[in-house]
Short mmCIF file of C-alpha atoms in Angstrom, two decimals:
data_model
loop_
_atom_site.label_atom_id
_atom_site.label_comp_id
_atom_site.label_asym_id
_atom_site.label_seq_id
_atom_site.Cartn_x
_atom_site.Cartn_y
_atom_site.Cartn_z
CA MET J 1 -14.20 89.83 -55.25
CA ILE J 2 -17.42 88.07 -54.44
CA LYS J 3 -17.38 86.41 -51.02
CA GLU J 4 -18.44 82.79 -50.99
CA LYS J 5 -21.52 82.31 -48.88
CA GLU J 6 -21.15 79.95 -45.92
CA ASN J 7 -23.09 76.73 -46.26
CA PRO J 8 -26.04 76.85 -43.75
CA LEU J 9 -25.79 73.10 -43.12
CA LYS J 10 -22.08 73.42 -42.39
CA LYS J 11 -22.80 76.33 -40.09
CA GLU J 12 -25.45 74.27 -38.29
CA ASN J 13 -23.08 71.33 -37.86
CA LYS J 14 -20.44 73.65 -36.53
CA GLY J 15 -22.88 75.00 -33.97
CA PHE J 16 -23.92 71.50 -32.94
CA ASN J 17 -20.30 70.44 -32.53
CA GLN J 18 -19.65 73.52 -30.42
CA TRP J 19 -22.69 72.70 -28.28
CA MET J 20 -21.43 69.16 -27.70
CA LYS J 21 -18.06 70.49 -26.60
CA THR J 22 -19.44 73.09 -24.19
CA SER J 23 -22.81 71.74 -23.02
CA ASN J 24 -22.89 70.29 -19.51
CA THR J 25 -26.21 68.65 -20.32
CA PHE J 26 -24.55 66.69 -23.13
CA ARG J 27 -21.77 65.66 -20.75
CA ILE J 28 -24.29 64.28 -18.26
CA ILE J 29 -26.08 62.37 -21.03
CA SER J 30 -22.75 61.00 -22.23
CA ILE J 31 -21.81 59.91 -18.71
CA GLY J 32 -25.17 58.14 -18.37
CA ILE J 33 -24.55 56.26 -21.62
CA LEU J 34 -21.06 55.29 -20.44
CA ILE J 35 -22.52 53.93 -17.19
CA LEU J 36 -24.96 51.79 -19.19
CA ILE J 37 -22.08 50.50 -21.33
CA LEU J 38 -20.15 49.54 -18.18
CA LEU J 39 -23.08 47.37 -17.11
CA ILE J 40 -21.84 44.83 -19.68
CA PRO J 41 -18.52 44.04 -17.93
CA THR J 42 -20.32 44.32 -14.59
CA SER J 43 -22.76 41.58 -15.60
CA MET J 44 -19.81 39.46 -16.73
CA VAL J 45 -18.25 39.78 -13.28
CA LYS J 46 -21.61 38.88 -11.72
CA ASN J 47 -21.71 35.72 -13.84
CA LEU J 48 -18.16 34.96 -12.68
CA ILE J 49 -19.27 35.14 -9.04
CA LEU J 50 -22.23 32.85 -9.75
CA GLU J 51 -19.95 30.38 -11.51
CA ARG J 52 -17.54 30.28 -8.57
CA LYS J 53 -20.48 29.87 -6.21
CA ARG J 54 -21.80 26.94 -8.26
CA SER J 55 -18.35 25.34 -8.22
CA HIS J 56 -18.29 25.66 -4.43
CA SER J 57 -21.78 24.13 -4.14
CA LYS J 58 -20.70 21.25 -6.38
CA ILE J 59 -17.71 20.53 -4.15
CA VAL J 60 -19.93 20.70 -1.04
CA LYS J 61 -22.37 18.16 -2.53
CA GLU J 62 -19.56 15.86 -3.63
CA ILE J 63 -17.90 15.72 -0.21
CA SER J 64 -21.21 15.61 1.67
CA SER J 65 -22.41 12.67 -0.44
CA LYS J 66 -19.45 10.63 0.81
CA TRP J 67 -19.59 11.80 4.42
CA GLY J 68 -23.31 12.34 4.97
CA ASN J 69 -25.80 14.86 3.63
CA GLU J 70 -28.22 16.99 5.60
CA GLN J 71 -29.88 14.75 8.18
CA THR J 72 -33.48 14.53 9.39
CA ILE J 73 -34.09 12.13 12.29
CA THR J 74 -37.53 10.57 12.91
CA SER J 75 -37.59 8.51 16.08
CA LEU J 76 -39.38 6.23 16.70
CA VAL J 77 -42.51 4.71 15.10
CA LEU J 78 -44.13 1.47 16.30
CA SER J 79 -45.95 -0.42 13.54
CA ILE J 80 -48.19 -3.45 14.15
CA PRO J 81 -49.49 -5.51 11.21
CA TYR J 82 -52.99 -6.92 11.19
CA LYS J 83 -55.12 -8.94 8.81
CA LYS J 84 -57.73 -7.20 6.75
CA TYR J 85 -60.22 -9.06 4.58
CA PHE J 86 -62.06 -7.92 1.48
CA LYS J 87 -63.89 -9.51 -1.43
CA ASN J 88 -62.42 -9.37 -4.90
CA ARG J 89 -64.25 -9.24 -8.23
CA ASN J 90 -64.93 -12.97 -8.06
CA ASN J 91 -66.57 -12.49 -4.67
CA GLU J 92 -63.73 -14.41 -3.04
CA LEU J 93 -62.54 -13.45 0.43
CA VAL J 94 -58.96 -12.16 0.22
CA GLU J 95 -56.57 -11.61 3.11
CA ASN J 96 -54.39 -8.51 3.13
CA ILE J 97 -51.75 -7.40 5.63
CA VAL J 98 -51.94 -3.73 6.61
CA TYR J 99 -50.44 -1.73 9.47
CA ALA J 100 -51.44 0.30 12.47
CA HIS J 101 -48.90 2.95 13.43
CA PHE J 102 -48.25 4.30 16.92
CA LEU J 103 -46.08 7.24 17.99
CA PRO J 104 -44.35 7.50 21.40
CA LYS J 105 -45.96 9.18 24.38
CA GLU J 106 -42.65 10.72 25.41
CA LEU J 107 -39.55 11.41 23.34
CA LYS J 108 -36.32 12.89 24.64
CA ILE J 109 -33.18 13.45 22.60
CA ASN J 110 -29.92 14.74 24.05
CA GLY J 111 -27.04 15.29 21.70
CA GLU J 112 -23.78 16.98 20.94
CA ILE J 113 -22.51 18.09 17.55
CA PHE J 114 -18.81 17.94 16.67
CA THR J 115 -17.91 20.01 13.62
CA GLU J 116 -15.10 19.59 11.13
CA ILE J 117 -14.04 21.66 8.12
CA ARG J 118 -12.68 19.76 5.11
CA TYR J 119 -10.85 21.41 2.23
CA ARG J 120 -10.93 20.65 -1.47
CA SER J 121 -8.69 22.94 -3.51
CA ILE J 122 -9.56 26.50 -2.36
CA TYR J 123 -13.02 25.52 -1.11
CA GLU J 124 -14.01 24.60 2.43
CA VAL J 125 -16.89 22.33 3.43
CA LEU J 126 -18.50 22.15 6.87
CA LEU J 127 -19.20 18.62 8.13
CA TYR J 128 -20.35 17.32 11.48
CA ASN J 129 -20.61 14.21 13.61
CA SER J 130 -23.44 14.03 16.12
CA LYS J 131 -23.84 11.67 19.03
CA LEU J 132 -27.50 11.43 20.06
CA LYS J 133 -29.08 9.73 23.05
CA ILE J 134 -32.70 8.90 22.18
CA GLU J 135 -35.09 7.67 24.86
CA GLY J 136 -38.77 7.66 25.70
CA LYS J 137 -41.76 5.40 26.08
CA PHE J 138 -44.77 4.09 24.20
CA LEU J 139 -48.18 3.46 25.68
CA ASN J 140 -49.41 -0.10 25.34
CA PRO J 141 -50.88 -0.06 21.82
CA SER J 142 -54.66 -0.17 21.92
CA PHE J 143 -56.98 -1.18 19.06
CA LYS J 144 -60.18 -0.43 20.99
CA ASP J 145 -60.85 2.69 18.94
CA TRP J 146 -61.01 0.55 15.80
CA SER J 147 -63.98 -1.76 16.19
CA GLU J 148 -63.45 -3.33 12.75
CA ILE J 149 -60.21 -4.95 13.95
CA THR J 150 -60.60 -8.14 15.98
CA GLU J 151 -57.94 -9.28 18.42
CA LYS J 152 -57.26 -12.54 16.56
CA ASN J 153 -56.28 -10.59 13.44
CA ILE J 154 -53.64 -8.49 15.24
CA LEU J 155 -50.11 -9.83 14.62
CA LEU J 156 -48.30 -8.62 17.73
CA GLU J 157 -45.43 -11.04 17.14
CA ASP J 158 -44.60 -9.24 13.86
CA ALA J 159 -44.53 -5.71 15.29
CA PHE J 160 -41.52 -3.56 14.43
CA ILE J 161 -39.93 -0.25 15.31
CA SER J 162 -38.75 2.17 12.59
CA LEU J 163 -36.10 4.85 12.95
CA GLY J 164 -36.04 7.48 10.21
CA ILE J 165 -32.64 8.65 8.93
CA SER J 166 -32.70 10.71 5.75
CA ASP J 167 -29.16 9.77 4.61
CA MET J 168 -28.15 6.26 5.62
CA ARG J 169 -24.51 6.83 4.63
CA GLY J 170 -24.11 8.93 7.76
CA ILE J 171 -24.61 6.02 10.21
CA LYS J 172 -21.27 5.36 11.94
CA ASP J 173 -21.86 2.50 14.40
CA ASN J 174 -24.15 -0.48 14.72
CA LEU J 175 -27.53 0.44 16.13
CA PHE J 176 -29.10 -1.33 19.09
CA LEU J 177 -32.52 -0.70 20.58
CA ASN J 178 -33.00 -1.16 24.30
CA TRP J 179 -36.69 -2.14 24.60
CA ASN J 180 -38.03 -2.83 28.08
CA GLY J 181 -34.53 -3.77 29.22
CA LYS J 182 -33.83 -6.11 26.28
CA GLN J 183 -31.46 -5.32 23.43
CA TYR J 184 -32.34 -5.75 19.75
CA ASP J 185 -30.29 -5.12 16.60
CA PHE J 186 -31.53 -2.72 13.95
CA ASN J 187 -31.57 -3.92 10.35
CA SER J 188 -31.23 -1.84 7.21
CA GLY J 189 -34.29 -1.09 5.12
CA LEU J 190 -37.93 -0.63 6.03
CA GLU J 191 -40.79 -3.11 5.91
CA ASN J 192 -43.32 -0.37 5.33
CA ASP J 193 -43.05 3.23 4.09
CA ASP J 194 -46.39 4.60 5.33
CA VAL J 195 -44.58 6.90 7.77
CA ILE J 196 -40.84 6.83 7.07
CA SER J 197 -39.28 6.68 3.61
CA SER J 198 -35.64 6.14 4.63
CA GLY J 199 -34.26 4.51 7.74
CA VAL J 200 -33.75 1.29 9.69
CA MET J 201 -36.05 -1.08 11.53
CA VAL J 202 -36.04 -3.72 14.24
CA LYS J 203 -38.54 -6.52 14.87
CA ILE J 204 -40.08 -6.43 18.35
CA PRO J 205 -42.07 -9.45 19.58
CA LEU J 206 -44.59 -7.25 21.34
CA GLU J 207 -45.75 -8.31 24.78
CA MET J 208 -48.34 -6.56 26.90
CA PRO J 209 -46.97 -6.53 30.46
CA GLU J 210 -49.77 -6.59 33.00
CA ASN J 211 -47.88 -4.54 35.57
CA SER J 212 -46.98 -1.67 33.23
CA LYS J 213 -48.79 0.65 30.85
CA PHE J 214 -45.61 1.65 29.07
CA HIS J 215 -42.84 0.26 26.91
CA LYS J 216 -39.57 2.07 27.59
CA PHE J 217 -36.93 2.42 24.91
CA SER J 218 -33.50 3.97 24.42
CA LEU J 219 -30.77 3.95 21.81
CA ASP J 220 -27.50 5.70 20.94
CA LEU J 221 -27.14 7.13 17.45
CA ASN J 222 -23.73 8.12 16.08
CA ILE J 223 -24.29 9.88 12.78
CA ASN J 224 -22.41 12.00 10.25
CA GLY J 225 -23.97 14.83 8.29
CA SER J 226 -23.35 18.20 6.73
CA GLU J 227 -24.70 21.67 7.42
CA LYS J 228 -28.17 20.70 8.70
CA LEU J 229 -29.58 18.50 11.49
CA PHE J 230 -33.37 18.32 11.80
CA PHE J 231 -35.79 16.31 13.93
CA VAL J 232 -39.42 15.25 13.55
CA PRO J 233 -41.45 15.73 16.78
CA VAL J 234 -43.23 12.37 16.85
CA GLY J 235 -43.69 12.27 20.63
CA LYS J 236 -46.89 13.33 22.33
CA SER J 237 -44.39 15.43 24.20
CA THR J 238 -41.00 15.94 22.55
CA GLU J 239 -37.96 17.46 24.22
CA ILE J 240 -34.67 17.91 22.39
CA ASN J 241 -31.43 19.31 23.81
CA ILE J 242 -28.51 19.99 21.48
CA ASN J 243 -25.16 21.61 22.20
CA SER J 244 -22.00 22.21 20.20
CA LYS J 245 -18.81 24.27 20.18
CA TRP J 246 -19.79 25.75 16.79
CA LYS J 247 -20.43 29.48 17.21
CA THR J 248 -22.73 30.30 14.29
CA PRO J 249 -25.88 28.15 14.24
CA SER J 250 -29.09 29.10 12.48
CA PHE J 251 -32.31 27.68 13.93
CA ASP J 252 -34.81 26.76 11.27
CA GLY J 253 -37.83 24.62 10.47
CA GLN J 254 -41.34 24.61 11.91
CA PHE J 255 -40.29 25.35 15.49
CA LEU J 256 -37.71 27.63 17.07
CA PRO J 257 -35.98 26.58 20.30
CA ASP J 258 -37.67 27.47 23.59
CA THR J 259 -34.31 28.39 25.05
CA ARG J 260 -30.98 28.97 23.38
CA ASP J 261 -27.58 30.25 24.37
CA ILE J 262 -24.97 31.33 21.80
CA SER J 263 -21.54 32.48 22.93
CA GLU J 264 -17.88 32.37 21.97
CA ASN J 265 -17.75 28.88 23.48
CA GLY J 266 -20.50 27.50 21.24
CA PHE J 267 -24.24 27.11 21.61
CA SER J 268 -26.93 25.10 23.33
CA ALA J 269 -30.62 24.91 22.44
CA THR J 270 -33.73 23.22 23.82
CA TRP J 271 -37.01 22.51 22.05
CA LYS J 272 -40.21 21.39 23.78
CA ILE J 273 -42.95 20.40 21.34
CA SER J 274 -46.49 19.17 22.09
CA HIS J 275 -48.51 16.89 19.82
CA LEU J 276 -51.01 19.76 19.63
CA ASN J 277 -48.43 21.76 17.67
CA ARG J 278 -48.56 19.43 14.66
CA ASN J 279 -51.25 18.18 12.31
CA TYR J 280 -51.12 14.38 12.55
CA PRO J 281 -52.38 11.96 15.24
CA GLN J 282 -50.57 9.70 17.68
CA LYS J 283 -51.93 6.58 16.00
CA TRP J 284 -53.63 5.71 12.73
CA LEU J 285 -54.38 2.88 10.31
CA GLU J 286 -52.92 2.32 6.84
CA THR J 287 -52.97 5.98 5.76
CA LYS J 288 -49.67 7.52 4.74
CA HIS J 289 -48.86 10.65 6.73
CA LYS J 290 -46.11 12.96 5.53
CA ILE J 291 -44.81 13.88 8.95
CA ASP J 292 -41.53 15.39 7.72
CA TYR J 293 -43.24 18.73 7.17
CA SER J 294 -43.16 19.32 10.95
CA SER J 295 -39.39 18.91 11.16
CA PHE J 296 -37.21 21.50 12.88
CA GLY J 297 -33.64 21.90 13.98
CA LEU J 298 -30.55 23.85 13.08
CA LYS J 299 -28.14 24.72 10.32
CA LEU J 300 -24.44 25.16 10.91
CA LEU J 301 -23.24 28.19 8.97
CA ILE J 302 -19.73 29.14 7.91
CA PRO J 303 -19.49 32.78 9.11
CA ALA J 304 -17.74 34.27 6.07
CA ASN J 305 -19.61 33.29 2.93
CA GLN J 306 -17.48 35.28 0.51
CA TYR J 307 -19.65 34.58 -2.52
CA GLN J 308 -22.78 35.82 -0.83
CA LYS J 309 -21.01 39.02 0.25
CA SER J 310 -19.43 39.47 -3.17
CA MET J 311 -22.84 39.11 -4.79
CA ARG J 312 -24.27 41.70 -2.43
CA SER J 313 -21.41 44.09 -3.13
CA ILE J 314 -21.70 43.90 -6.92
CA LYS J 315 -25.33 44.96 -6.64
CA TYR J 316 -23.90 48.36 -5.72
CA ALA J 317 -21.68 48.48 -8.82
CA VAL J 318 -23.87 51.04 -10.58
CA LEU J 319 -23.79 53.20 -7.45
CA PHE J 320 -19.97 52.88 -7.33
CA ILE J 321 -19.59 53.97 -10.93
CA ALA J 322 -22.26 56.69 -10.85
CA LEU J 323 -20.87 58.40 -7.73
CA THR J 324 -17.31 58.26 -9.06
CA PHE J 325 -18.31 59.65 -12.47
CA LEU J 326 -20.38 62.34 -10.74
CA SER J 327 -17.29 63.37 -8.77
CA PHE J 328 -15.22 63.59 -11.95
CA PHE J 329 -17.97 65.59 -13.65
CA PHE J 330 -18.06 68.24 -10.90
CA ILE J 331 -14.26 68.49 -10.93
CA GLU J 332 -14.37 68.79 -14.70
CA VAL J 333 -16.95 71.61 -14.59
CA THR J 334 -15.76 73.57 -11.55
CA ASN J 335 -12.06 73.45 -12.48
CA LYS J 336 -12.51 73.95 -16.25
CA LYS J 337 -10.85 70.61 -16.98
CA LYS J 338 -11.60 68.33 -19.92
CA ILE J 339 -12.01 64.56 -19.58
CA HIS J 340 -12.37 62.40 -22.67
CA PRO J 341 -15.07 59.66 -22.70
CA ILE J 342 -12.32 57.05 -23.12
CA GLN J 343 -10.81 58.27 -19.84
CA TYR J 344 -14.20 57.86 -18.15
CA ILE J 345 -14.37 54.31 -19.56
CA LEU J 346 -10.92 53.45 -18.20
CA VAL J 347 -11.85 54.73 -14.74
CA GLY J 348 -15.09 52.73 -14.93
CA LEU J 349 -13.24 49.56 -15.89
CA ALA J 350 -10.94 50.05 -12.90
CA LEU J 351 -14.04 50.20 -10.69
CA VAL J 352 -15.34 46.96 -12.25
CA ILE J 353 -11.95 45.29 -11.75
CA PHE J 354 -12.43 45.99 -8.03
CA PHE J 355 -15.08 43.25 -7.89
CA VAL J 356 -12.87 40.76 -9.73
CA LEU J 357 -10.09 41.43 -7.23
CA LEU J 358 -12.57 41.13 -4.36
CA VAL J 359 -13.79 37.69 -5.45
CA SER J 360 -10.36 36.28 -6.25
CA ILE J 361 -8.67 37.54 -3.07
CA SER J 362 -11.58 36.56 -0.79
CA GLU J 363 -11.19 32.94 -1.93
CA HIS J 364 -7.80 32.92 -0.19
CA LEU J 365 -8.15 35.55 2.55
CA ASN J 366 -10.82 36.91 4.85
CA PHE J 367 -13.50 38.92 2.99
CA ASP J 368 -12.80 42.07 5.00
CA ILE J 369 -9.09 41.91 4.19
CA ALA J 370 -9.92 41.24 0.54
CA PHE J 371 -12.19 44.30 0.48
CA ILE J 372 -9.49 46.53 1.96
CA LEU J 373 -6.76 45.26 -0.39
CA SER J 374 -9.00 45.64 -3.45
CA CYS J 375 -10.00 49.12 -2.30
CA ILE J 376 -6.36 50.18 -1.86
CA ALA J 377 -5.37 48.78 -5.28
CA VAL J 378 -8.19 50.45 -7.23
CA THR J 379 -8.04 53.75 -5.31
CA THR J 380 -4.28 53.98 -5.90
CA LEU J 381 -4.69 53.21 -9.60
CA ILE J 382 -7.44 55.80 -10.16
CA THR J 383 -5.65 58.44 -8.06
CA LEU J 384 -2.42 58.11 -10.06
CA TYR J 385 -4.40 58.17 -13.31
CA THR J 386 -6.26 61.31 -12.17
CA LYS J 387 -2.97 63.01 -11.34
CA ALA J 388 -1.68 62.15 -14.82
CA ILE J 389 -4.83 63.57 -16.46
CA PHE J 390 -5.20 66.80 -14.47
CA LYS J 391 -1.53 67.43 -13.64
CA ASP J 392 -2.81 68.45 -10.22
CA LYS J 393 -2.00 66.69 -6.93
CA LYS J 394 -4.82 68.47 -5.12
CA LEU J 395 -7.51 67.19 -7.49
CA ALA J 396 -6.00 63.70 -7.36
CA GLY J 397 -6.17 63.87 -3.55
CA ILE J 398 -9.83 64.92 -3.73
CA ILE J 399 -10.66 61.94 -5.97
CA ALA J 400 -8.77 59.60 -3.60
CA SER J 401 -10.73 60.95 -0.62
CA ILE J 402 -14.05 60.57 -2.45
CA LEU J 403 -13.24 56.98 -3.45
CA ILE J 404 -12.31 56.09 0.14
CA ILE J 405 -15.60 57.58 1.37
CA ILE J 406 -17.59 55.66 -1.28
CA TYR J 407 -15.86 52.36 -0.48
CA GLY J 408 -16.32 52.98 3.24
CA PHE J 409 -20.00 53.70 2.66
CA ILE J 410 -20.53 50.48 0.69
CA TYR J 411 -18.52 48.44 3.21
CA THR J 412 -20.71 49.77 6.03
CA ILE J 413 -23.85 48.76 4.14
CA LEU J 414 -22.46 45.25 3.61
CA GLN J 415 -21.73 44.84 7.32
CA LEU J 416 -25.08 46.17 8.57
CA GLU J 417 -27.53 43.83 6.85
CA ASP J 418 -30.50 44.75 9.06
CA PHE J 419 -29.87 48.49 8.71
CA ALA J 420 -28.61 48.47 5.10
CA LEU J 421 -31.73 50.19 3.74
CA LEU J 422 -31.65 52.90 6.42
CA ILE J 423 -27.91 53.62 6.04
CA GLY J 424 -28.15 53.43 2.26
CA SER J 425 -31.08 55.85 2.01
CA LEU J 426 -29.40 58.34 4.39
CA GLY J 427 -26.17 58.09 2.40
CA LEU J 428 -27.93 58.71 -0.90
CA PHE J 429 -29.77 61.67 0.63
CA ILE J 430 -26.43 63.20 1.64
CA VAL J 431 -25.00 62.54 -1.84
CA LEU J 432 -28.02 64.21 -3.45
CA THR J 433 -27.61 67.19 -1.11
CA PHE J 434 -23.98 67.67 -2.16
CA ALA J 435 -24.88 67.19 -5.83
CA MET J 436 -27.56 69.88 -5.62
CA TYR J 437 -25.17 72.21 -3.80
CA PHE J 438 -22.28 71.87 -6.25
CA SER J 439 -24.54 72.00 -9.30
CA ARG J 440 -26.43 75.14 -8.28
CA LYS J 441 -24.25 77.46 -10.39
CA ILE J 442 -23.63 75.18 -13.35
CA ASP J 443 -24.59 76.70 -16.71
CA TRP J 444 -26.79 73.83 -17.96
CA TYR J 445 -28.06 75.78 -21.00
CA GLY J 446 -24.59 76.82 -22.16
CA LYS J 447 -25.51 80.51 -22.24
CA ASN J 448 -22.14 81.55 -20.89
CA LYS J 449 -19.81 80.34 -23.63
CA ASN J 450 -16.82 81.59 -21.74
#
């Protein structure tokens, strides 16, 4: 009988199929492709975290808008109107009222912040009430530096004081200004917005006492706000003292406090600012100065921002998956076990589910507890699945140990923000060392078919 010749193409396909089954290189390439595929559900979880974070921000804005938003206090500005004349197109002399603005020589603010956490559904919002004692003094306003202004054109009787408050809804009590021992009521709205865009004002019939060079002032401000309290250093010398029982402040703005003390009982901070530290004068005419840029103060932070930590953790998702798959690969090669790509996918999905559990649990419990519970759930699931695949308790125990080490490594990085890069790079170096060690005898070319 004549033997039928084997089809060369069929023989080539058979060899290629055999190579795919036995080649470790092909396995690594396949694992890499599977990791890329798992980036799709990972990105979906990332979008979920962002969506929950946006929902939280929306709730914060909604509650803050009714209580009081972030507050910036500008106190105080003395404005004096005067007459200015110019000729119009018809060569007629026209009178115009413009303003000279004066800032205080000394400004002192002493205050205490009382915090309160409000809840809406599963979200929490940090609010505060602050009681501020504002005092200082103005020099007698002088127009001598402006020769174009004559004394008869200065309207001292129409002078007014402005107090800048960024969100007027936060004002709790009526405001009274003690000016040279006399009390005046503040009114809502501003007569002029050259300096302050939002706030209250009070008319001061300005008198120039012969026996004093100063005008002393004081007022008590009871104000609500949320998260941030800033001040504008309008004094030639500005001193601000703030204390609170809140334990996690963040000092921000153009100036940091000269002294601060943060403990388990709260914090206290003191700022001392000179007029030389900012870029606008103590007095000027007409020109609008945006003095808010020099503001400074503090932010009150909620210690456990679960969405921020969850977002940081999911950035390590690829590392989670890659290290776990690498562990399975070495077990597969060194123990002559076979793992189907679908089984890799299922393990990868379990790792992705970890982040979903982390976000959902951390909305109800402390982030650290949520991390531990999610870690236990996923590690248990993958360990039992590994035992079912390999029929080997020892290999399942090895996988469980590796997962615990990986989760512990990532948790450490999350806790040590300042040293995250150092710890992360050292950890990856150790992982690479083990990978090189265990892969040193792997037959990458598939020469040893057996």
